[in-house]
PDB file of C-alpha atoms in Angstrom:
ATOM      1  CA  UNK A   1     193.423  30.809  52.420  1.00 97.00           C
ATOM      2  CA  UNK A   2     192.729  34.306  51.938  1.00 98.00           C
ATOM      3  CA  UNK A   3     189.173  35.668  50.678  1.00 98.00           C
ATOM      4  CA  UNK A   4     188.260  37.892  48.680  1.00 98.00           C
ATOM      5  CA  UNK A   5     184.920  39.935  48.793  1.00 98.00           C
ATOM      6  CA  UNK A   6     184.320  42.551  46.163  1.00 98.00           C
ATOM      7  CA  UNK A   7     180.801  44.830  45.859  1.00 97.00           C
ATOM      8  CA  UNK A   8     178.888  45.174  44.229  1.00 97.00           C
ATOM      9  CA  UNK A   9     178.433  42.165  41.773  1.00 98.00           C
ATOM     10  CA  UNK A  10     177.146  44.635  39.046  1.00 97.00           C
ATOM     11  CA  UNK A  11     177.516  48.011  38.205  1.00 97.00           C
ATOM     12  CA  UNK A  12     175.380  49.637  35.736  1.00 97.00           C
ATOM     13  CA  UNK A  13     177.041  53.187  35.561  1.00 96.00           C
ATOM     14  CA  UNK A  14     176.790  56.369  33.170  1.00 95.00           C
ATOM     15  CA  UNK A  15     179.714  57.784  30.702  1.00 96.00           C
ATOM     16  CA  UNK A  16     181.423  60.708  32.303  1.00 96.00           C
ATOM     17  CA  UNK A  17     180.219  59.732  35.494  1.00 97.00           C
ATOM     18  CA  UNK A  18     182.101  58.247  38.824  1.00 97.00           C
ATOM     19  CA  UNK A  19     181.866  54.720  39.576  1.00 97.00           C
ATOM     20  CA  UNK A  20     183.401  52.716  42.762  1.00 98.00           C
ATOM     21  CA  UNK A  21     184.348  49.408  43.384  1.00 98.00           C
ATOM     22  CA  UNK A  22     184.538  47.285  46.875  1.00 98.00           C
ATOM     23  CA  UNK A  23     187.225  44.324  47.685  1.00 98.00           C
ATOM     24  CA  UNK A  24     187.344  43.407  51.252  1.00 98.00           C
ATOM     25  CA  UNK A  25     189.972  40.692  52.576  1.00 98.00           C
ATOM     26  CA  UNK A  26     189.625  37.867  55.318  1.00 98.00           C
ATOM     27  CA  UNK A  27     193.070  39.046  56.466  1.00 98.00           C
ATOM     28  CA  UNK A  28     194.763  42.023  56.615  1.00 98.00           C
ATOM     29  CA  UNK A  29     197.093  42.589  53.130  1.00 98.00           C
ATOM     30  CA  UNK A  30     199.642  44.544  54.764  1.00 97.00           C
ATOM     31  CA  UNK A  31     202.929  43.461  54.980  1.00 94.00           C
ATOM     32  CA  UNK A  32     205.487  44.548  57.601  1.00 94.00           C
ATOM     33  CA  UNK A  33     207.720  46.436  54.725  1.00 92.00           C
ATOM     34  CA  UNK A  34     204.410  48.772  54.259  1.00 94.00           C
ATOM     35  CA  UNK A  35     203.252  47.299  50.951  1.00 94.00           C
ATOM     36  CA  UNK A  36     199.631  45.992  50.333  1.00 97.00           C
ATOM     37  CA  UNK A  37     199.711  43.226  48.561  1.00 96.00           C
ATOM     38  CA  UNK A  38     196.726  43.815  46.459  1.00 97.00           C
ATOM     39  CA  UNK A  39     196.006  44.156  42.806  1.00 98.00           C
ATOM     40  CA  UNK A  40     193.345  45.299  40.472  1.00 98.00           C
ATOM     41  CA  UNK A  41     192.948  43.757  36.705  1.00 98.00           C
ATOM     42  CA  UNK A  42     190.278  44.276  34.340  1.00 98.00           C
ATOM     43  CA  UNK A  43     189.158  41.422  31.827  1.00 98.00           C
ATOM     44  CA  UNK A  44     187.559  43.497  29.134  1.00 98.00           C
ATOM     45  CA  UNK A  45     184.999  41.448  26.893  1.00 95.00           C
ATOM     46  CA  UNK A  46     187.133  38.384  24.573  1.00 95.00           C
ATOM     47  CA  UNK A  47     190.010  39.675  26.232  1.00 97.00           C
ATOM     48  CA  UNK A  48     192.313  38.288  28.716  1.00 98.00           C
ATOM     49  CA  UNK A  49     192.914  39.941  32.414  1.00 98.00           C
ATOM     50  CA  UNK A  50     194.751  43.088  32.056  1.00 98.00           C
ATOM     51  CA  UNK A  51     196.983  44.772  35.154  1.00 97.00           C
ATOM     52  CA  UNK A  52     195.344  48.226  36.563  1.00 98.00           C
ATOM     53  CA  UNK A  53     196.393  48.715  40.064  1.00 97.00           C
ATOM     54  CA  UNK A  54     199.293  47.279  41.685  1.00 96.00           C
ATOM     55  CA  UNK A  55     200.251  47.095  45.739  1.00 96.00           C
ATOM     56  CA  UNK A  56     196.963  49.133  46.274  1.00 97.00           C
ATOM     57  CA  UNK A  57     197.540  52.513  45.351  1.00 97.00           C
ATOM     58  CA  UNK A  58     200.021  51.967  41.980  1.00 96.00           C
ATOM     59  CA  UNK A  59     198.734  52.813  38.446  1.00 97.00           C
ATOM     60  CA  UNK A  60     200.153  50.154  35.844  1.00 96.00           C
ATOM     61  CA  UNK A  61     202.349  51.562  32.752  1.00 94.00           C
ATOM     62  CA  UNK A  62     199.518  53.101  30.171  1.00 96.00           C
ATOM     63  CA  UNK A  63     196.460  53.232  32.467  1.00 97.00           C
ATOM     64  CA  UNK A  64     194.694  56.301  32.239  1.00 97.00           C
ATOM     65  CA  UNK A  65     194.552  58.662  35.303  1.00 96.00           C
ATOM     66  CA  UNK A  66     190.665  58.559  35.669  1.00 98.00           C
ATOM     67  CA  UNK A  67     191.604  54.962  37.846  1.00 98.00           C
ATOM     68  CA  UNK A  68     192.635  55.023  41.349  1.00 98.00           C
ATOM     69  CA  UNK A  69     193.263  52.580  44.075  1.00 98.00           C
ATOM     70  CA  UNK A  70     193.270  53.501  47.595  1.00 98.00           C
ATOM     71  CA  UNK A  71     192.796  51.825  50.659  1.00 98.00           C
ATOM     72  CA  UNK A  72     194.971  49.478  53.148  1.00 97.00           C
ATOM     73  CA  UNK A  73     195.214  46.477  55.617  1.00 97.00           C
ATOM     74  CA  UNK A  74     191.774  44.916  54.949  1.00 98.00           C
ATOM     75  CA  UNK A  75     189.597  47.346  52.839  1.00 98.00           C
ATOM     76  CA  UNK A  76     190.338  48.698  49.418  1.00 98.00           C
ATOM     77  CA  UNK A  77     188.478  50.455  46.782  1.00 98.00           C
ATOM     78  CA  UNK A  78     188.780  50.932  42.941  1.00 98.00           C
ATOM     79  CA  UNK A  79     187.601  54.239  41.505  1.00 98.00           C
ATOM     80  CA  UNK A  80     186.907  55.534  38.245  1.00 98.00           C
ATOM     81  CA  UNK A  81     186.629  59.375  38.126  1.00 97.00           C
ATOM     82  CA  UNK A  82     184.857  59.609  34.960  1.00 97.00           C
ATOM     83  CA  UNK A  83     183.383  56.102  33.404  1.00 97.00           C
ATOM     84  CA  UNK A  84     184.342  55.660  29.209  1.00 97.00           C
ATOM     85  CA  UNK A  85     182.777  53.069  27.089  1.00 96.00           C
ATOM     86  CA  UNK A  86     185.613  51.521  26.636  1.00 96.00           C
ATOM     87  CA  UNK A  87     185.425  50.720  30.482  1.00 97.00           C
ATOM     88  CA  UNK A  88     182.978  48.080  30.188  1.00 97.00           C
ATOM     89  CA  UNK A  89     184.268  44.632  31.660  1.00 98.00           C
ATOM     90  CA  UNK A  90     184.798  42.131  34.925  1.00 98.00           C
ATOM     91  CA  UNK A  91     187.048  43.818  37.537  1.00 98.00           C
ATOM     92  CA  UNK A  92     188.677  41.840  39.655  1.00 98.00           C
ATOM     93  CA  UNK A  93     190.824  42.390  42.950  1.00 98.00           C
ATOM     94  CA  UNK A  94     193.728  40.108  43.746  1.00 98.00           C
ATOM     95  CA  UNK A  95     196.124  38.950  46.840  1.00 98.00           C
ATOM     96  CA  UNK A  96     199.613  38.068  46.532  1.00 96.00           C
ATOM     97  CA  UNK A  97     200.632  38.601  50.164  1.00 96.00           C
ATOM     98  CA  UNK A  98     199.794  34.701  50.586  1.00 95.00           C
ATOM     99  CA  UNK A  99     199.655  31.305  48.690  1.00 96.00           C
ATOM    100  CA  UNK A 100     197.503  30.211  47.144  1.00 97.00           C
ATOM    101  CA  UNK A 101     197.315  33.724  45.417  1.00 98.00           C
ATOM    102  CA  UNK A 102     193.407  34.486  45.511  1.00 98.00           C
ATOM    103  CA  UNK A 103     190.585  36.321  43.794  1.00 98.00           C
ATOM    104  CA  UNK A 104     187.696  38.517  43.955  1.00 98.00           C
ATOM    105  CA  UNK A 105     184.435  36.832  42.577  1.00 97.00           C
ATOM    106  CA  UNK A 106     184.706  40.141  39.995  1.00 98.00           C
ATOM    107  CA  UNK A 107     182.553  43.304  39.539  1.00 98.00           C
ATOM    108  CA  UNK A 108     181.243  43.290  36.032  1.00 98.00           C
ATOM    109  CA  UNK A 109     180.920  46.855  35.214  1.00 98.00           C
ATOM    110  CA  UNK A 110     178.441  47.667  31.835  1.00 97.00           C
ATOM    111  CA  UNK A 111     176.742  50.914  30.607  1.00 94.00           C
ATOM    112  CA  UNK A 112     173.072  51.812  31.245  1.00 90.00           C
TER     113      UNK A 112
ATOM    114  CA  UNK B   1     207.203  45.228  24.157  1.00 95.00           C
ATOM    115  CA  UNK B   2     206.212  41.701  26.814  1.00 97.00           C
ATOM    116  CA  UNK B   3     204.854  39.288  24.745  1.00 98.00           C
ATOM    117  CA  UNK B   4     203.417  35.731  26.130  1.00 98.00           C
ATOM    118  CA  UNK B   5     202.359  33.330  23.975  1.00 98.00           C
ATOM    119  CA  UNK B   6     201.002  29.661  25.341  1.00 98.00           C
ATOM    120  CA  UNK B   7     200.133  26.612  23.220  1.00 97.00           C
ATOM    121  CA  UNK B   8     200.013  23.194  23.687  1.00 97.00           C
ATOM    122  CA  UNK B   9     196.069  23.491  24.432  1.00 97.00           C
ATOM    123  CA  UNK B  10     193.536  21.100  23.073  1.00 97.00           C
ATOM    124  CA  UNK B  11     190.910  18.314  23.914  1.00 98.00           C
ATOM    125  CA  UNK B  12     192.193  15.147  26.696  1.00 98.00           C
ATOM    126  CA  UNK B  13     190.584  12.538  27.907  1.00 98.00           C
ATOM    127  CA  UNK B  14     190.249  12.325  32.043  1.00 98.00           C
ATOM    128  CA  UNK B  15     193.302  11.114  33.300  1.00 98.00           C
ATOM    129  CA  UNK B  16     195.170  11.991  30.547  1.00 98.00           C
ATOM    130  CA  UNK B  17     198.293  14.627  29.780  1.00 98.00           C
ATOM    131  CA  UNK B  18     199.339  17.741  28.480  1.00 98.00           C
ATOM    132  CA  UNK B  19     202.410  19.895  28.544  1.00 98.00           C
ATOM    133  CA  UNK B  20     201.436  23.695  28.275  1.00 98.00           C
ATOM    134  CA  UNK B  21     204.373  25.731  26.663  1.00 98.00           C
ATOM    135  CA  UNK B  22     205.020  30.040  27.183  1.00 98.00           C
ATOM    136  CA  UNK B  23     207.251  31.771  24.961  1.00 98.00           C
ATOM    137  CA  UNK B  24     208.390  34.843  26.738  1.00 98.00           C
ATOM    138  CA  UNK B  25     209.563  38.051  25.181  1.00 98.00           C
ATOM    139  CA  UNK B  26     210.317  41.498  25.624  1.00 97.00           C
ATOM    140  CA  UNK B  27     211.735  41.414  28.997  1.00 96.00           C
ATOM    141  CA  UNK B  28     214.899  39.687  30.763  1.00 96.00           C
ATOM    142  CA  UNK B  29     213.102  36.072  31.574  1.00 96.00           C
ATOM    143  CA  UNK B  30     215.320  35.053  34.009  1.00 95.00           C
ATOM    144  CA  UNK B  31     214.458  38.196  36.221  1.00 95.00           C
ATOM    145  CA  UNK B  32     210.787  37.516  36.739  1.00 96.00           C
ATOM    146  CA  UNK B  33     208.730  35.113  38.778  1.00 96.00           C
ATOM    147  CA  UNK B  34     205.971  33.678  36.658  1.00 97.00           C
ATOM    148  CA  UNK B  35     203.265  32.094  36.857  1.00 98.00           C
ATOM    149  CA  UNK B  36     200.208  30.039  35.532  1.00 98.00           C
ATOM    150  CA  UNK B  37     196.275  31.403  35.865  1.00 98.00           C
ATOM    151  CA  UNK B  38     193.583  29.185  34.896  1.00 98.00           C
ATOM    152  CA  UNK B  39     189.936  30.571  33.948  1.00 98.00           C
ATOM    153  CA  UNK B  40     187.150  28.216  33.904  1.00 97.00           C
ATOM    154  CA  UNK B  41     183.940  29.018  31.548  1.00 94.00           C
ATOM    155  CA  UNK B  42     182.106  31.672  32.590  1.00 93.00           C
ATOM    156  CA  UNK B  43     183.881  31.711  36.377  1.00 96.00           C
ATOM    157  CA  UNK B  44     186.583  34.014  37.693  1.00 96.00           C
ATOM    158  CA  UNK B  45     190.531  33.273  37.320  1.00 98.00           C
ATOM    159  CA  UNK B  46     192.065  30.655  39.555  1.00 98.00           C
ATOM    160  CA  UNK B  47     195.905  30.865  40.587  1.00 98.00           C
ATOM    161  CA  UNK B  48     197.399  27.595  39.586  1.00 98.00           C
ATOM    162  CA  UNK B  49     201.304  27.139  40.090  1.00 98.00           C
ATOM    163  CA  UNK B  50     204.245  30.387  40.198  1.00 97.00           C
ATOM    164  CA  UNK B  51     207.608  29.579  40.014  1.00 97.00           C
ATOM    165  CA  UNK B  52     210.773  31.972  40.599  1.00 96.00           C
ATOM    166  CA  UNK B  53     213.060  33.772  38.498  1.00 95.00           C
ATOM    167  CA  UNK B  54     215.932  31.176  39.233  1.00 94.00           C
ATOM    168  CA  UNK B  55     213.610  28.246  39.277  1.00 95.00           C
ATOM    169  CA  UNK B  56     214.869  27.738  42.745  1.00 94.00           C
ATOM    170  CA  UNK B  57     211.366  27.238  44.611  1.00 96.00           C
ATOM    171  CA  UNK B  58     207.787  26.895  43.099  1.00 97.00           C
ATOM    172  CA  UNK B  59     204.128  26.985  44.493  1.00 97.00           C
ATOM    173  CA  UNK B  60     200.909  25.511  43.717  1.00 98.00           C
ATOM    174  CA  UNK B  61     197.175  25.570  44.295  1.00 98.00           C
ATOM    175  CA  UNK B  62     196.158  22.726  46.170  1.00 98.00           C
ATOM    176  CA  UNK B  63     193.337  21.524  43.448  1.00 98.00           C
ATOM    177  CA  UNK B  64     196.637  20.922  41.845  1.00 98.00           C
ATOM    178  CA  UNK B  65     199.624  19.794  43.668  1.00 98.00           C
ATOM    179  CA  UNK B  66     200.949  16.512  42.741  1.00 98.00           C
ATOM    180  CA  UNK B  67     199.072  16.757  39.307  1.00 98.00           C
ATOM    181  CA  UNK B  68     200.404  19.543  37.864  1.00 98.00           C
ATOM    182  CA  UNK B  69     204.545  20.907  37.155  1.00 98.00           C
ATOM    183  CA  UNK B  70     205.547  24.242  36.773  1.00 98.00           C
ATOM    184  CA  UNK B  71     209.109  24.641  34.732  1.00 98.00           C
ATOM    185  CA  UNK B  72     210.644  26.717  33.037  1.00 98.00           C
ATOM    186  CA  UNK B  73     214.041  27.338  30.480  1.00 98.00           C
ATOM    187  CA  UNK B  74     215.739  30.110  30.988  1.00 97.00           C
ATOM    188  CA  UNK B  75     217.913  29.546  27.952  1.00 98.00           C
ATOM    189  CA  UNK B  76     214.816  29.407  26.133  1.00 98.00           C
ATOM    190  CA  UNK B  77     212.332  32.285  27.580  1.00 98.00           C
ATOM    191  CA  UNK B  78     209.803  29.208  27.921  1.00 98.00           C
ATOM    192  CA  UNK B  79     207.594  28.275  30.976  1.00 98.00           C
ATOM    193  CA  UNK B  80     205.619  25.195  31.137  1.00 98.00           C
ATOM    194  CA  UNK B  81     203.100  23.867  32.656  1.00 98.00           C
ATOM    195  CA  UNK B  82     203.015  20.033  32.929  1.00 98.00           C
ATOM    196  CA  UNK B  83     199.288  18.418  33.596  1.00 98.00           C
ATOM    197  CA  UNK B  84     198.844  14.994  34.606  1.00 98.00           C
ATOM    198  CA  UNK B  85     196.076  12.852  35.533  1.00 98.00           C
ATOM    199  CA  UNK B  86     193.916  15.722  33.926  1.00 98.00           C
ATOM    200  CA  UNK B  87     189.908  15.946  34.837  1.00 98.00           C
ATOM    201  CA  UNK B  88     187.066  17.365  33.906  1.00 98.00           C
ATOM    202  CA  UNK B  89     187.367  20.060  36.526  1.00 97.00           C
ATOM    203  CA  UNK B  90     190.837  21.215  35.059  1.00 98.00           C
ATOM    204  CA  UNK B  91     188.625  22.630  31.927  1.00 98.00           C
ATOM    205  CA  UNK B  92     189.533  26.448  31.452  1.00 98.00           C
ATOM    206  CA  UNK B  93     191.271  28.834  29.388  1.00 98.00           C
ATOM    207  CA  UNK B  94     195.308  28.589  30.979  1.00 98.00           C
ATOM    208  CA  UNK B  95     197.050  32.232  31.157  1.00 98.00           C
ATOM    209  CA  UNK B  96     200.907  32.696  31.523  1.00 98.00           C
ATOM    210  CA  UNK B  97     201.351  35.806  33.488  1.00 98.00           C
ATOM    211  CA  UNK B  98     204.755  37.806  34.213  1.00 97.00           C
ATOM    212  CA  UNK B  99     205.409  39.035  37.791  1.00 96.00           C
ATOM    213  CA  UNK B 100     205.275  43.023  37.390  1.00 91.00           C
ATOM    214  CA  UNK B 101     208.297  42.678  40.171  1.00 88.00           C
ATOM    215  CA  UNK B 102     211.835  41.872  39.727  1.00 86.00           C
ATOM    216  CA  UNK B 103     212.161  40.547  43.083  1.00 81.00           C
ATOM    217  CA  UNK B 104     214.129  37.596  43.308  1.00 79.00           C
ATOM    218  CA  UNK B 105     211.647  36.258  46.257  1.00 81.00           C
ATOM    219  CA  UNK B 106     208.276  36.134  46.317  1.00 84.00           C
ATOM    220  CA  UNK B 107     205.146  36.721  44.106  1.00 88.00           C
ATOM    221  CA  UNK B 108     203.995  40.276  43.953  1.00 90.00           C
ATOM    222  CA  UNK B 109     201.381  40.338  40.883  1.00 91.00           C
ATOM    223  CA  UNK B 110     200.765  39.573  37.151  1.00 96.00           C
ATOM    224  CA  UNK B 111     201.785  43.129  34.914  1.00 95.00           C
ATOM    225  CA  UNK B 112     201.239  41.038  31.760  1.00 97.00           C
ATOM    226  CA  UNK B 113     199.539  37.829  31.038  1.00 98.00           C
ATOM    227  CA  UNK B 114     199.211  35.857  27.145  1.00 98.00           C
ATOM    228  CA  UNK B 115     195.796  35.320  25.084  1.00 98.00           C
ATOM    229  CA  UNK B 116     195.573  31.921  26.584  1.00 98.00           C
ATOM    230  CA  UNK B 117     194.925  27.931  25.766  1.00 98.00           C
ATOM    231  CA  UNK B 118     191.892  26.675  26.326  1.00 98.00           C
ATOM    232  CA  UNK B 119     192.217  22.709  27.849  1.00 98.00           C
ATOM    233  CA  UNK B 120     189.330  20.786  27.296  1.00 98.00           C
ATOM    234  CA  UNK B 121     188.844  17.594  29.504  1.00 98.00           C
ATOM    235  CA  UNK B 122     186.325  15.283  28.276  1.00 97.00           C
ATOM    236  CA  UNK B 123     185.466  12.056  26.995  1.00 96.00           C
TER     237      UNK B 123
END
């Protein structure tokens, strides 16, 4: 099984400023056709998960700009150029390269 | 516009049964792998069970595997989830998510998932 390791475990950040967000995998997510299998969702407060970041780098339909993914093999990050209000919630990286699918233990990101 | 919608949630006993419905819209069913995501109070989601477009090959999580079926009706835009010999452990609010690829092989990631049924096991 594959694990996850995001950091921190809580973020306190500041509107309009950057925030960034760890996952680290126990092996590497890169498959031999170049993808990284590895996904970002946020699970906003009451709300189920919601998609952000797909195969590593790939912004999901209607999420706003100020979210990026980067990062490849083993080590990926989640940034936010410019933290809203309406950020506020559990982030959580995924893998799909493998069953059992697996999960980050979550970043819970709130406002100071 | 994807739409999910689950039911079939509700308070068991251990060791007893429940059939989890998803009525899929807003997409061509038959095109996408989906799957089931379980979310315990309080915890972080837990993969459960995908199954492929076709129906053709499925997966589970082992905390699972010969307890739990994953269907699903094309005909119908419905997944399932089947739960037998339920316990107390199995407690959580149960997602259906829709692969966000059209791949006929594989699992590549959830682009939309429903409000979710909570499953209570207790005596």
């Amino acid at each position: 099984e594959i694990v996850m390791t995001q950091s921190p475990l809580s973020l306190p950040v500041t509107p309009g400023e950057p925030a960034s967000i760890s996952c680290r995998s126990s092996q590497s997510l890169l498959r031999s056709d170049g993808y990284n299998f590895l996904d970002w969702y946020l699970q906003k407060p009451g709300q189920s998960p919601q998609l952000l970041i797909y195969l590593g780098s790939n912004r999901a339909s209607g999420v706003p700009d100020r979210f990026s993914g980067s990062g490849s093999g083993s080590d990926f990050t989640l940034e936010i150029s410019r933290v809203e209000a309406e950020d506020v919630g559990v982030y959580f990286c995924m893998q799909a390269l493998q069953i059992p699918l697996t999960f980050g233990g979550g970043t819970k990101v709130e406002i100071k | 516009e994807v739409q999910l919608l689950e039911s079939g949630g509700g308070l068991v006993q251990p060791g007893g049964s429940l059939r989890l419905p998803c009525a899929a819209s807003g997409f061509t069913f038959s095109s996408y792998a989906m799957s089931w995501v379980r979310q315990a109070p309080g915890k972080g989601p837990e993969w459960v069970s995908s199954i492929l477009g076709s129906g053709s090959r499925t997966y589970y999580a082992d905390s699972v595997k010969g307890r739990f079926t994953i269907s699903r009706d094309n005909s119908k835009n419905t997944l399932y989830l089947q739960m037998n010999s339920l316990r107390a452990e199995d407690t959580a609010v149960y997602y259906c998510a829709k692969d966000h690829s059209p791949s006929p092989n594989g699992i590549w990631g959830f682009d939309s998932w429903g409000q979710g049924t909570l499953v209570t096991v207790s005596s």
